[in-house]
XYZ file of C-alpha atoms in Angstrom:
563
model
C 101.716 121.219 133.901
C 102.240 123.125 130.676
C 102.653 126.839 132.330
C 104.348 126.339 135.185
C 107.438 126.989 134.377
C 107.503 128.983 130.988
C 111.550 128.796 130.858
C 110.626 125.296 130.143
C 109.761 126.440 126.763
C 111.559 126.731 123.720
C 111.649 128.261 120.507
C 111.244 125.665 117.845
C 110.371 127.546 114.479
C 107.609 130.401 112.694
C 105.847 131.617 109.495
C 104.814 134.921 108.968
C 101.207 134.784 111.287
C 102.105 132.423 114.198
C 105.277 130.884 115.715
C 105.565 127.658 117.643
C 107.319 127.110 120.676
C 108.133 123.674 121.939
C 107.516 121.920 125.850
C 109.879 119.142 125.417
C 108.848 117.497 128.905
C 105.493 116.570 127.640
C 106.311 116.510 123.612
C 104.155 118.877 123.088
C 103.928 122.321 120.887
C 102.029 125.669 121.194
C 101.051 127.611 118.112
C 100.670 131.557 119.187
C 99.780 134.073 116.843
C 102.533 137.362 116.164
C 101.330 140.725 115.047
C 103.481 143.669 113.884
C 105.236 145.136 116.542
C 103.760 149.081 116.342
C 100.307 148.037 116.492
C 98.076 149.932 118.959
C 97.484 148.132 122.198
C 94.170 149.690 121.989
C 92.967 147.331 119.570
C 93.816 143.759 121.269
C 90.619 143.119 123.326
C 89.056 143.487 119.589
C 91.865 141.320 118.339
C 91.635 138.593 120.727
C 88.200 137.595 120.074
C 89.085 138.000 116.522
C 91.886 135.233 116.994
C 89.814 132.992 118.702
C 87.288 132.889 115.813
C 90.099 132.368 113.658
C 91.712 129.491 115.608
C 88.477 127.569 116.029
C 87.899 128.388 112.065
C 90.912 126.989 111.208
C 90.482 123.482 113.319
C 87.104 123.319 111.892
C 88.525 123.220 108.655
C 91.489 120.753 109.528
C 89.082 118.480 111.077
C 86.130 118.629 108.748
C 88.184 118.830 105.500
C 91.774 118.424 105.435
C 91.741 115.144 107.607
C 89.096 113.064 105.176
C 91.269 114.366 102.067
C 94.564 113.593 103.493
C 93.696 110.852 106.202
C 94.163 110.254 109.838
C 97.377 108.658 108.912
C 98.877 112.092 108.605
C 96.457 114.524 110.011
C 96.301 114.603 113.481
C 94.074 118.037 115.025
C 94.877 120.243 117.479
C 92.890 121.616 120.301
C 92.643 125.535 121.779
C 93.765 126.191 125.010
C 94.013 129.552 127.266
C 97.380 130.740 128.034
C 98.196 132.652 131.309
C 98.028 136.181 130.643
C 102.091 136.947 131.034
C 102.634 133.872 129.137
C 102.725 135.456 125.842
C 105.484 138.422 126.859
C 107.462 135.733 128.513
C 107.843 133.568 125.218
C 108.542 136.775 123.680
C 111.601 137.488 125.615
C 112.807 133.869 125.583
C 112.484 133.103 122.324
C 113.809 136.599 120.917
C 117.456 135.282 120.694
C 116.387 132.595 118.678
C 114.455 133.922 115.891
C 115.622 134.802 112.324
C 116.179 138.266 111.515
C 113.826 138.779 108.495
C 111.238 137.467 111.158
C 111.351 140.002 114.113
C 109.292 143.041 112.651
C 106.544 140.928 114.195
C 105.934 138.700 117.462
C 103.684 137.249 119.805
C 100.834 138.995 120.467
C 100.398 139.707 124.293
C 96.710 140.297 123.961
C 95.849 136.957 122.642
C 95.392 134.832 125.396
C 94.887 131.752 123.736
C 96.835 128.839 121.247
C 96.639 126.094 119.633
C 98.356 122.816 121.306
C 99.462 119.729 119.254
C 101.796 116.791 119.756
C 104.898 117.566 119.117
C 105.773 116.205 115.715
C 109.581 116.057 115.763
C 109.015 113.217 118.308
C 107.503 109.396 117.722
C 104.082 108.607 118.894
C 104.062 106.945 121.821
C 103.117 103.170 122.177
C 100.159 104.521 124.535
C 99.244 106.781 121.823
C 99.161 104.705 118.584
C 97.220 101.718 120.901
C 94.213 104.398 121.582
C 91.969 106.100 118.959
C 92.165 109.395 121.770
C 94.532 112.295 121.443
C 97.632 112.182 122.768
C 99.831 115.120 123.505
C 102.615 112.285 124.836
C 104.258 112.005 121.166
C 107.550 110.216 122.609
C 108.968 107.092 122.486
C 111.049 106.392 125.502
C 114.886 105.024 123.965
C 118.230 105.992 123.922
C 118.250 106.542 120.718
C 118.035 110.650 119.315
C 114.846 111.597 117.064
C 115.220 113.085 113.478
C 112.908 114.813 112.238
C 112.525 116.645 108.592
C 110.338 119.340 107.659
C 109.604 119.522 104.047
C 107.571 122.147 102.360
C 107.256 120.021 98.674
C 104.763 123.375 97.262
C 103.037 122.645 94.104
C 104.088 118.858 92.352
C 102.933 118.966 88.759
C 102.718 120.896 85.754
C 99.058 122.625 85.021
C 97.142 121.468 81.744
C 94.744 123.973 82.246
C 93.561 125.225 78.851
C 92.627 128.724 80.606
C 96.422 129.519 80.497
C 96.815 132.807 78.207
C 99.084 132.261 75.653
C 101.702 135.032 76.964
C 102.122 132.921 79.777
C 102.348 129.454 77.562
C 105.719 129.001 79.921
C 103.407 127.654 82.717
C 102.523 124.178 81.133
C 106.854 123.486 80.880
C 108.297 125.603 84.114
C 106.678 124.710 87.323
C 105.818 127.579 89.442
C 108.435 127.186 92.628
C 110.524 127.018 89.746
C 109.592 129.845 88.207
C 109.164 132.281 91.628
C 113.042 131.824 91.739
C 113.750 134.806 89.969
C 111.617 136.305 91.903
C 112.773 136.128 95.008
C 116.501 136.027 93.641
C 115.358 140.120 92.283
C 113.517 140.878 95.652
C 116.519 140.125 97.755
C 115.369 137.062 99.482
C 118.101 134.835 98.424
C 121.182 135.344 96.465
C 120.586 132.689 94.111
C 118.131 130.320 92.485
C 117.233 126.758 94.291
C 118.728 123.889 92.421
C 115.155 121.754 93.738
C 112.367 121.209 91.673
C 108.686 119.811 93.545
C 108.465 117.391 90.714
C 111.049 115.725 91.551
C 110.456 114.709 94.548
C 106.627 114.023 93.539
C 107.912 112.056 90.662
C 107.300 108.328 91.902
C 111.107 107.581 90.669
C 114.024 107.023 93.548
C 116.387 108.672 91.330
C 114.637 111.959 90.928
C 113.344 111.761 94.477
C 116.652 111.298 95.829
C 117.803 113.717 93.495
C 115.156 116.134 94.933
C 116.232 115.541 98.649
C 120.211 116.427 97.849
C 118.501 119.970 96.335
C 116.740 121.061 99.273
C 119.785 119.886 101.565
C 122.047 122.590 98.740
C 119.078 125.295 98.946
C 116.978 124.966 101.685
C 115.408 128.050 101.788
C 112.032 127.564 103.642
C 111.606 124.369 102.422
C 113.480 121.855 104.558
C 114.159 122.230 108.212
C 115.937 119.485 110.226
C 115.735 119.117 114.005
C 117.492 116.294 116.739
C 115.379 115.503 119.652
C 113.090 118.354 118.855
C 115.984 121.119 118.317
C 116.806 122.500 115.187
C 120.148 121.325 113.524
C 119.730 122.374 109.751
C 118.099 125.532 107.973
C 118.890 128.226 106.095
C 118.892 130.666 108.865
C 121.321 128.313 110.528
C 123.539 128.025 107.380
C 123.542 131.813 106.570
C 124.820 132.265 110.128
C 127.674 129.645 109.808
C 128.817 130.875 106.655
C 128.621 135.142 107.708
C 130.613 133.282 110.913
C 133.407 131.736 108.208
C 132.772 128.186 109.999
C 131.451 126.991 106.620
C 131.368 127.581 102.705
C 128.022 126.191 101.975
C 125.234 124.217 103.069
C 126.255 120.604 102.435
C 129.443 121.392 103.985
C 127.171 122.627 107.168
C 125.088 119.728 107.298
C 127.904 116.792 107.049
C 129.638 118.586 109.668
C 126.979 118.798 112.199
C 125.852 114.996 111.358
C 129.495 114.049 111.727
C 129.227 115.545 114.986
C 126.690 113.909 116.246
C 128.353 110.855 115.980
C 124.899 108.643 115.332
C 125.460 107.374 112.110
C 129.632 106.493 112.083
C 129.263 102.992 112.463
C 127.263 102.596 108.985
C 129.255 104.834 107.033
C 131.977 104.254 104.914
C 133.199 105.447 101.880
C 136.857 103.533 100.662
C 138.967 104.263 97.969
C 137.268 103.079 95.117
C 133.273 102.464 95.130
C 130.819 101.406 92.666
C 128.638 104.683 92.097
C 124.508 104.520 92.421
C 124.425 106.803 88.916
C 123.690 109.800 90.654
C 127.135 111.439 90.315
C 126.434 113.865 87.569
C 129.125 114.688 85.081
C 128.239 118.415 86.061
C 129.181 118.018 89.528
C 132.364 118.387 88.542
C 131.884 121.956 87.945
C 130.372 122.523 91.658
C 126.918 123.245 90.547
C 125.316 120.129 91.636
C 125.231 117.267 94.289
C 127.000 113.792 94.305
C 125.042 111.344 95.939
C 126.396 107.528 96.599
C 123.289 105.757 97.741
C 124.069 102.064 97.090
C 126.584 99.855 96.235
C 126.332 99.300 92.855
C 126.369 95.229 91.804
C 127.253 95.753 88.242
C 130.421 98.353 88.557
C 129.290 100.609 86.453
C 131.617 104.133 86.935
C 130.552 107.374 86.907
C 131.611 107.670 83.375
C 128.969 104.976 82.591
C 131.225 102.018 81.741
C 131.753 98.567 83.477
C 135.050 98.307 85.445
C 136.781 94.478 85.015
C 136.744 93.027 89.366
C 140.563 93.163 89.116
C 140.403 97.030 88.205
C 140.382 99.645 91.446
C 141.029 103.052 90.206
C 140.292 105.490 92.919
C 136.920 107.433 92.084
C 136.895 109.608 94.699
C 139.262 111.371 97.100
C 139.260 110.389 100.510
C 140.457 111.624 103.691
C 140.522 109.354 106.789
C 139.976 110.118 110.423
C 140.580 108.869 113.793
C 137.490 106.910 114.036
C 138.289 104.639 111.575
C 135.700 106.600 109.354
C 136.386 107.078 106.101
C 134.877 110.835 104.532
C 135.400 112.557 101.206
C 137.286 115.666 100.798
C 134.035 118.394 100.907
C 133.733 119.871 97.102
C 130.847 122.619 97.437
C 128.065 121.675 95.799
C 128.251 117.765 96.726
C 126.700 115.988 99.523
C 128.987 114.067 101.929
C 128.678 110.470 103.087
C 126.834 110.772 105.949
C 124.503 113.329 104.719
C 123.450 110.696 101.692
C 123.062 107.999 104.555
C 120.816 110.179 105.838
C 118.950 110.988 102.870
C 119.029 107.119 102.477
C 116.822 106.726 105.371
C 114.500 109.712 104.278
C 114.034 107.747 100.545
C 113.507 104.898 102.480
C 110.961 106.164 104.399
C 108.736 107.281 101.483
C 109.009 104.648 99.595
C 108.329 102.157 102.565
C 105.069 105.075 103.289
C 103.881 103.895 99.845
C 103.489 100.857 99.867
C 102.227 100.514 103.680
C 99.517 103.223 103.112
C 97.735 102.394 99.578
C 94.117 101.308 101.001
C 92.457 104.249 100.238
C 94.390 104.849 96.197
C 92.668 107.814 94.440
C 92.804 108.312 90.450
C 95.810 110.286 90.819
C 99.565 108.467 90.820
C 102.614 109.011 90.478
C 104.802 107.689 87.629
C 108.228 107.011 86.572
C 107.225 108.738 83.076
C 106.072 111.816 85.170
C 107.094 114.871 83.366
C 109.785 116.526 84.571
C 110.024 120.683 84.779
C 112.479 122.357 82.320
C 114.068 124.291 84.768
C 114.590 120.905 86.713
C 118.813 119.838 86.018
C 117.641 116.063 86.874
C 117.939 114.762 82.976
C 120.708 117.017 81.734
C 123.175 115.457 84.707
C 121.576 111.561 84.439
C 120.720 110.640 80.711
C 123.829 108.763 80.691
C 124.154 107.063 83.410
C 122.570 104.300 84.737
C 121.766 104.054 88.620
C 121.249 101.022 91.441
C 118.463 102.803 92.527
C 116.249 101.797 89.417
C 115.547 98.495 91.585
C 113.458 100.727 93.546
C 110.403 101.078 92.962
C 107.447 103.510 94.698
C 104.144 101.910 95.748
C 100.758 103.776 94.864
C 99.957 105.638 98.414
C 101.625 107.449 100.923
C 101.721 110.424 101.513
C 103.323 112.323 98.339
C 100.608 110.617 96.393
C 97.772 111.743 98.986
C 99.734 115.293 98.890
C 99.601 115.137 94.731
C 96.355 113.946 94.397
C 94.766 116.941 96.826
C 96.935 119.612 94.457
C 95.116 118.352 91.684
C 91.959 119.207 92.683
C 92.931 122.527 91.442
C 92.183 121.512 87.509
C 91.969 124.718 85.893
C 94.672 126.637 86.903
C 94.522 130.352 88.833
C 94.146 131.529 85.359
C 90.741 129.566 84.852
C 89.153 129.736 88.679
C 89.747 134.225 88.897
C 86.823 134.486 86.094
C 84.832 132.232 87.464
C 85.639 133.827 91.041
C 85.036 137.100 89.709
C 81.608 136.076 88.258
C 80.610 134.660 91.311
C 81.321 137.175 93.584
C 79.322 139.838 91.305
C 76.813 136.950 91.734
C 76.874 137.459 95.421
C 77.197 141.108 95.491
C 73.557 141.182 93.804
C 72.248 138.818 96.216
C 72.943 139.377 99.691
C 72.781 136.551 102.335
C 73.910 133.886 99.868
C 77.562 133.939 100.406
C 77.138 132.999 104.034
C 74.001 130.646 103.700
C 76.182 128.507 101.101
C 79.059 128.710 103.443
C 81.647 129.571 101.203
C 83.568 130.874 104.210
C 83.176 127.868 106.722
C 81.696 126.566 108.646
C 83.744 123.707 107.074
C 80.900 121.093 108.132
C 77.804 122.320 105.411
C 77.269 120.758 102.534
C 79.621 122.319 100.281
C 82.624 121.511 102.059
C 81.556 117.828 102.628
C 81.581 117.775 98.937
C 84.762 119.382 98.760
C 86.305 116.746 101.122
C 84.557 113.586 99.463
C 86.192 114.524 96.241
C 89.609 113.805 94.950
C 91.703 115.641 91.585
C 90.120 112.876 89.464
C 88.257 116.158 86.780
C 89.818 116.286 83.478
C 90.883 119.753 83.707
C 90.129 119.869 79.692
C 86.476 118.832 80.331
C 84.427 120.961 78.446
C 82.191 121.375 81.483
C 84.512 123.612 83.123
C 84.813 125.705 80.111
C 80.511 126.262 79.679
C 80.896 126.745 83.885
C 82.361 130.652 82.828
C 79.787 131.237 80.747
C 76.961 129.672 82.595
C 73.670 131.697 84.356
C 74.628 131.835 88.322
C 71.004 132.209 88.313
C 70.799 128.329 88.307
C 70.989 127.239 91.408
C 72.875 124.319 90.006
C 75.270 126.074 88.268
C 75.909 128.410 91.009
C 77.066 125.860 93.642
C 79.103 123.844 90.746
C 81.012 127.643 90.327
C 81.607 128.161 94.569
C 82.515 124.144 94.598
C 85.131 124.377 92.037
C 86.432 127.779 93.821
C 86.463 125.747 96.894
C 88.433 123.225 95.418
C 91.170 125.236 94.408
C 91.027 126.849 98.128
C 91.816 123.424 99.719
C 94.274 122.469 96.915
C 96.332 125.719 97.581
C 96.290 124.797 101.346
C 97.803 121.481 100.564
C 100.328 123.067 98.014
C 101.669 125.657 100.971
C 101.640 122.963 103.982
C 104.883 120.905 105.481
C 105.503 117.579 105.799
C 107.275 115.986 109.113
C 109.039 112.970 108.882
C 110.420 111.875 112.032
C 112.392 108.470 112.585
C 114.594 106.860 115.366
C 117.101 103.973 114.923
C 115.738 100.569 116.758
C 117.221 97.264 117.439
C 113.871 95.609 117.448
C 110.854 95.938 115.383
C 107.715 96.672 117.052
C 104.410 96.488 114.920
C 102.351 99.225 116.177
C 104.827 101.799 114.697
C 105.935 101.393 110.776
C 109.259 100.596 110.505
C 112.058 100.392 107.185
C 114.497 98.458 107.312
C 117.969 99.588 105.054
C 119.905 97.615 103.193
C 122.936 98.130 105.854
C 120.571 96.449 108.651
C 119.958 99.404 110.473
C 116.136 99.453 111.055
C 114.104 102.776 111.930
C 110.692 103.602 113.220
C 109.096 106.464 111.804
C 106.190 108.884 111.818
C 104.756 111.612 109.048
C 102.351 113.927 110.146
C 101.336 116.992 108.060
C 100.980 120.829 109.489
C 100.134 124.382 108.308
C 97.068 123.018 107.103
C 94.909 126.228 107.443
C 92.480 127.532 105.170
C 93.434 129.759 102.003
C 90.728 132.704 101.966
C 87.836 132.346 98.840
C 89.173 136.140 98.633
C 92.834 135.164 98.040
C 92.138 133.723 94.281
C 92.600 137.888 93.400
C 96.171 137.142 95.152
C 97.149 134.500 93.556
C 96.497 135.633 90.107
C 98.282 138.932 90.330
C 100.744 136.525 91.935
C 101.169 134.299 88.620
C 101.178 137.383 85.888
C 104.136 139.000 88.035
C 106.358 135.852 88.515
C 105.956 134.891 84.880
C 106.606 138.377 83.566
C 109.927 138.220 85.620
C 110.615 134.800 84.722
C 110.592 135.760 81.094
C 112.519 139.049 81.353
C 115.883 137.179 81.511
């Protein structure tokens, strides 16, 4: 059924290791793995033994770690499967149009005769599916309704307290570090300018910010937020870069109100008329193009976006309008604002996670978010909103779902990349000196011994001041004890980096009647929506990589600081 006809597949979307292609028949997806284009074809009976290893390695540790941290509410596993032996130079040839540029030095290797096969996330479960505890690769529900689905990459949601820091790089504990990479990839070429979104926004626990967060991504989305209709892709920055190169756009808000005007899904919910109450999250800085105007709800107390109450019998017009055939009313586009119907969408999305966390709060770790979270300097949130107040204060985040789950797993990384490469570095001298004990302590999987039980029992709930991680540098590796307290806490910050790198998918379908086996929100227009989140990319960071990452953080805060 799934390789009879490999036309029947689609390209849906890659990262730099393995691209996915989509069977939309049977909702399914099929992870392959790439490889760089000149490599020898001498080498790929090695290689695809190799990649099998790998593949199984990589369940093992979505299964045995990431899905007790994160919970079967989100993490759903995949299973390996053989793939014909031309499949693999078949996708490569269908799927070559498709792909983005910076992507094609690489592609699927023909060798490898084997992938990974999930349910395809961009779809909703099925009724079937959610009714049995079995895997389900039918991920569909049957309506005439289209599917959304978002992919978010949120990366790294709170500022470190670490006291490992050095104090040349002080700028950590105020600048997050997505913030902070900016530069970076603004010098290296990879975009032409800065992202206006900060993660801490959107793991802030406050609708404002989160909302606030949302309109970023949809300004910058970079490789951080990916939007797809019935399982094709409608917005990304590959697909904005295009458009605008093409002169069919100016920017990506105007791309993505355009293509969800033409759709024509959401028209009968949105309006925008002449004059209209703000939410608060029109920023006074807008006005200069470099932000993004959101109007979420009607406000009940007609307060303006100059943060004074209007009289009933007062209608200035806030906004310029123009109106169209349908009987649709849509602002004139202004680059760097949001339209109507992409903030109805973002609506739903806000919704969504705030509906997620209250529904999922039965298993709460130590770690919440907060309305007094602290917010990253480089962040334009309270610059463009101290003054203004917003509808969306009467909105309020529960203590689960699956930012919180997402937060809390980041924070098992408690003393910063600057803290764990000493302790990394003593322990692999440690190792070095003592042969065997690397592999009988199963630092490198399998993810079911006893180390990586502990890792996945544990939430971020350390004090990353405690002085016990400060004796743990200087302690004897000798000591048994001490040893596997060292390799745990490297562990830790393994799994924590895999959570700060993975995507979320948020898919949801517009319903006329509520059914209770799927969660369902319900917006303040009527319109009601089923909807589904499911993590991915939830592979293992190498115990090796910790060099990586700190060579990583003294580069991107040296360039940070040169301007």
């Amino acid at each position: 059924d799934y390789f009879k006809d490999p036309h029947q597949w689609t390209y849906r979307c890659e990262g730099s290791w393995t691209m996915v292609v989509s069977l939309k028949k049977l909702r399914t997806v099929l992870r392959l793995r790439k490889h760089e284009r000149k490599k020898p074809s001498a080498s790929k009976r090695k290689d695809q033994k190799q990649y099998i290893q790998e593949m199984l390695h990589n369940l093992d540790f979505a299964k045995s770690v990431m899905l007790p941290l994160m919970g079967g509410r989100y993490v759903h596993l995949g299973k390996a499967i053989s793939v014909p032996q031309d499949f693999a130079s078949a996708m490569n040839e269908i799927c070559r149009g498709c792909r983005p540029e910076h992507r094609r030095g690489k592609e699927i290797d023909e060798g490898c005769h084997s992938g990974v096969l999930m349910a395809d996330f961009c779809f909703l479960p099925s009724l079937q599916q959610v009714a049995s505890t079995e895997e389900n690769c039918n991920h569909a529900m049957e309506t005439i309704n289209p599917t959304f689905s978002v992919e978010i990459k949120p990366k790294c949601g709170f500022l470190p307290s670490s006291p490992f820091i050095d104090s040349t790089r002080a700028i950590k504990y105020s600048v997050c570090s997505y913030c902070m990479l900016q530069k970076t990839k603004v010098k290296e070429g990879k975009y032409n300018r800065e992202s206006s979104y900060c993660p801490l926004d959107l793991f802030s626990g406050e609708p404002r910010r989160v909302m606030y967060a949302l309109e970023c991504l949809v300004s910058d989305p970079q490789n951080n937020l990916r939007v797809f209709c019935d399982g094709s892709g409608i917005f990304s920055e590959e697909l904005v870069q295009k458009a605008i190169q093409e002169g069919r756009v100016c920017c990506a808000e105007n791309y993505f109100e355009i293509t969800l005007q033409e759709l024509k899904v959401l028209t009968d919910c949105v309006t925008t008329h002449g004059h209209r109450c703000i939410d608060g999250m029109t920023r006074e800085c807008h006005r200069l193009g470099d932000g993004v105007t959101t109007q979420f709800f009607k406000c009940k107390d007609n307060v303006t976006t100059e943060g004074h109450k209007e009289e009933d019998s007062v209608a200035k017009p806030a906004i310029q309008c123009d109106i169209y055939g349908d009987g649709v009313d849509r602002e004139v586009h202004k680059c760097g604002c949001v339209g109507p119907f992409t903030r109805k969408f973002l609506e739903i999305l806000l919704g969504i996670l705030i509906s997620d966390s209250k529904l999922n709060q039965a298993n709460q770790s130590r770690v919440s978010m907060s309305s007094t979270a602290p917010v990253c300097k480089k962040s334009k949130y309270l610059d463009c909103n101290t003054h203004v107040q917003s509808q969306l204060n009467s909105l309020h985040f529960g203590n689960g779902g699956v930012l919180q789950q997402l937060l809390s797993v980041q924070k098992l990384d408690n003393m910063d990349v600057e803290g764990i490469y000493p302790l990394y570095k003593n322990v692999i001298n440690h190792f070095e000196c003592n042969p065997g004990l690397r592999n009988t302590l199963g630092v490198d999987g399998p993810y079911s011994l006893p180390l990586w039980k502990t890792v996945a029992s544990t939430l971020g709930s350390d004090n990353s001041n405690n002085p016990d991680n400060i004796q743990l540098l200087k302690s004897d590796l000798n000591d048994p004890n001490n040893l596997y307290h060292a390799v745990e806490k490297i562990c830790k910050f393994a799994a924590a980096s895999t959570v700060k790198d993975c995507s979320v998918m948020l898919a949801f379908q517009k319903t006329l009647k509520k059914d209770a086996r799927l969660p369902a929100v319900e917006m303040i227009h009527g319109d009601m929506y089923h909807y589904n989140i499911d993590l991915v990319d939830l592979d293992p960071k190498e115990f090796n990589r910790v060099v990586k990452y700190y060579k990583d953080t003294v580069r991107t805060v040296e360039i940070f600081l040169e301007q």
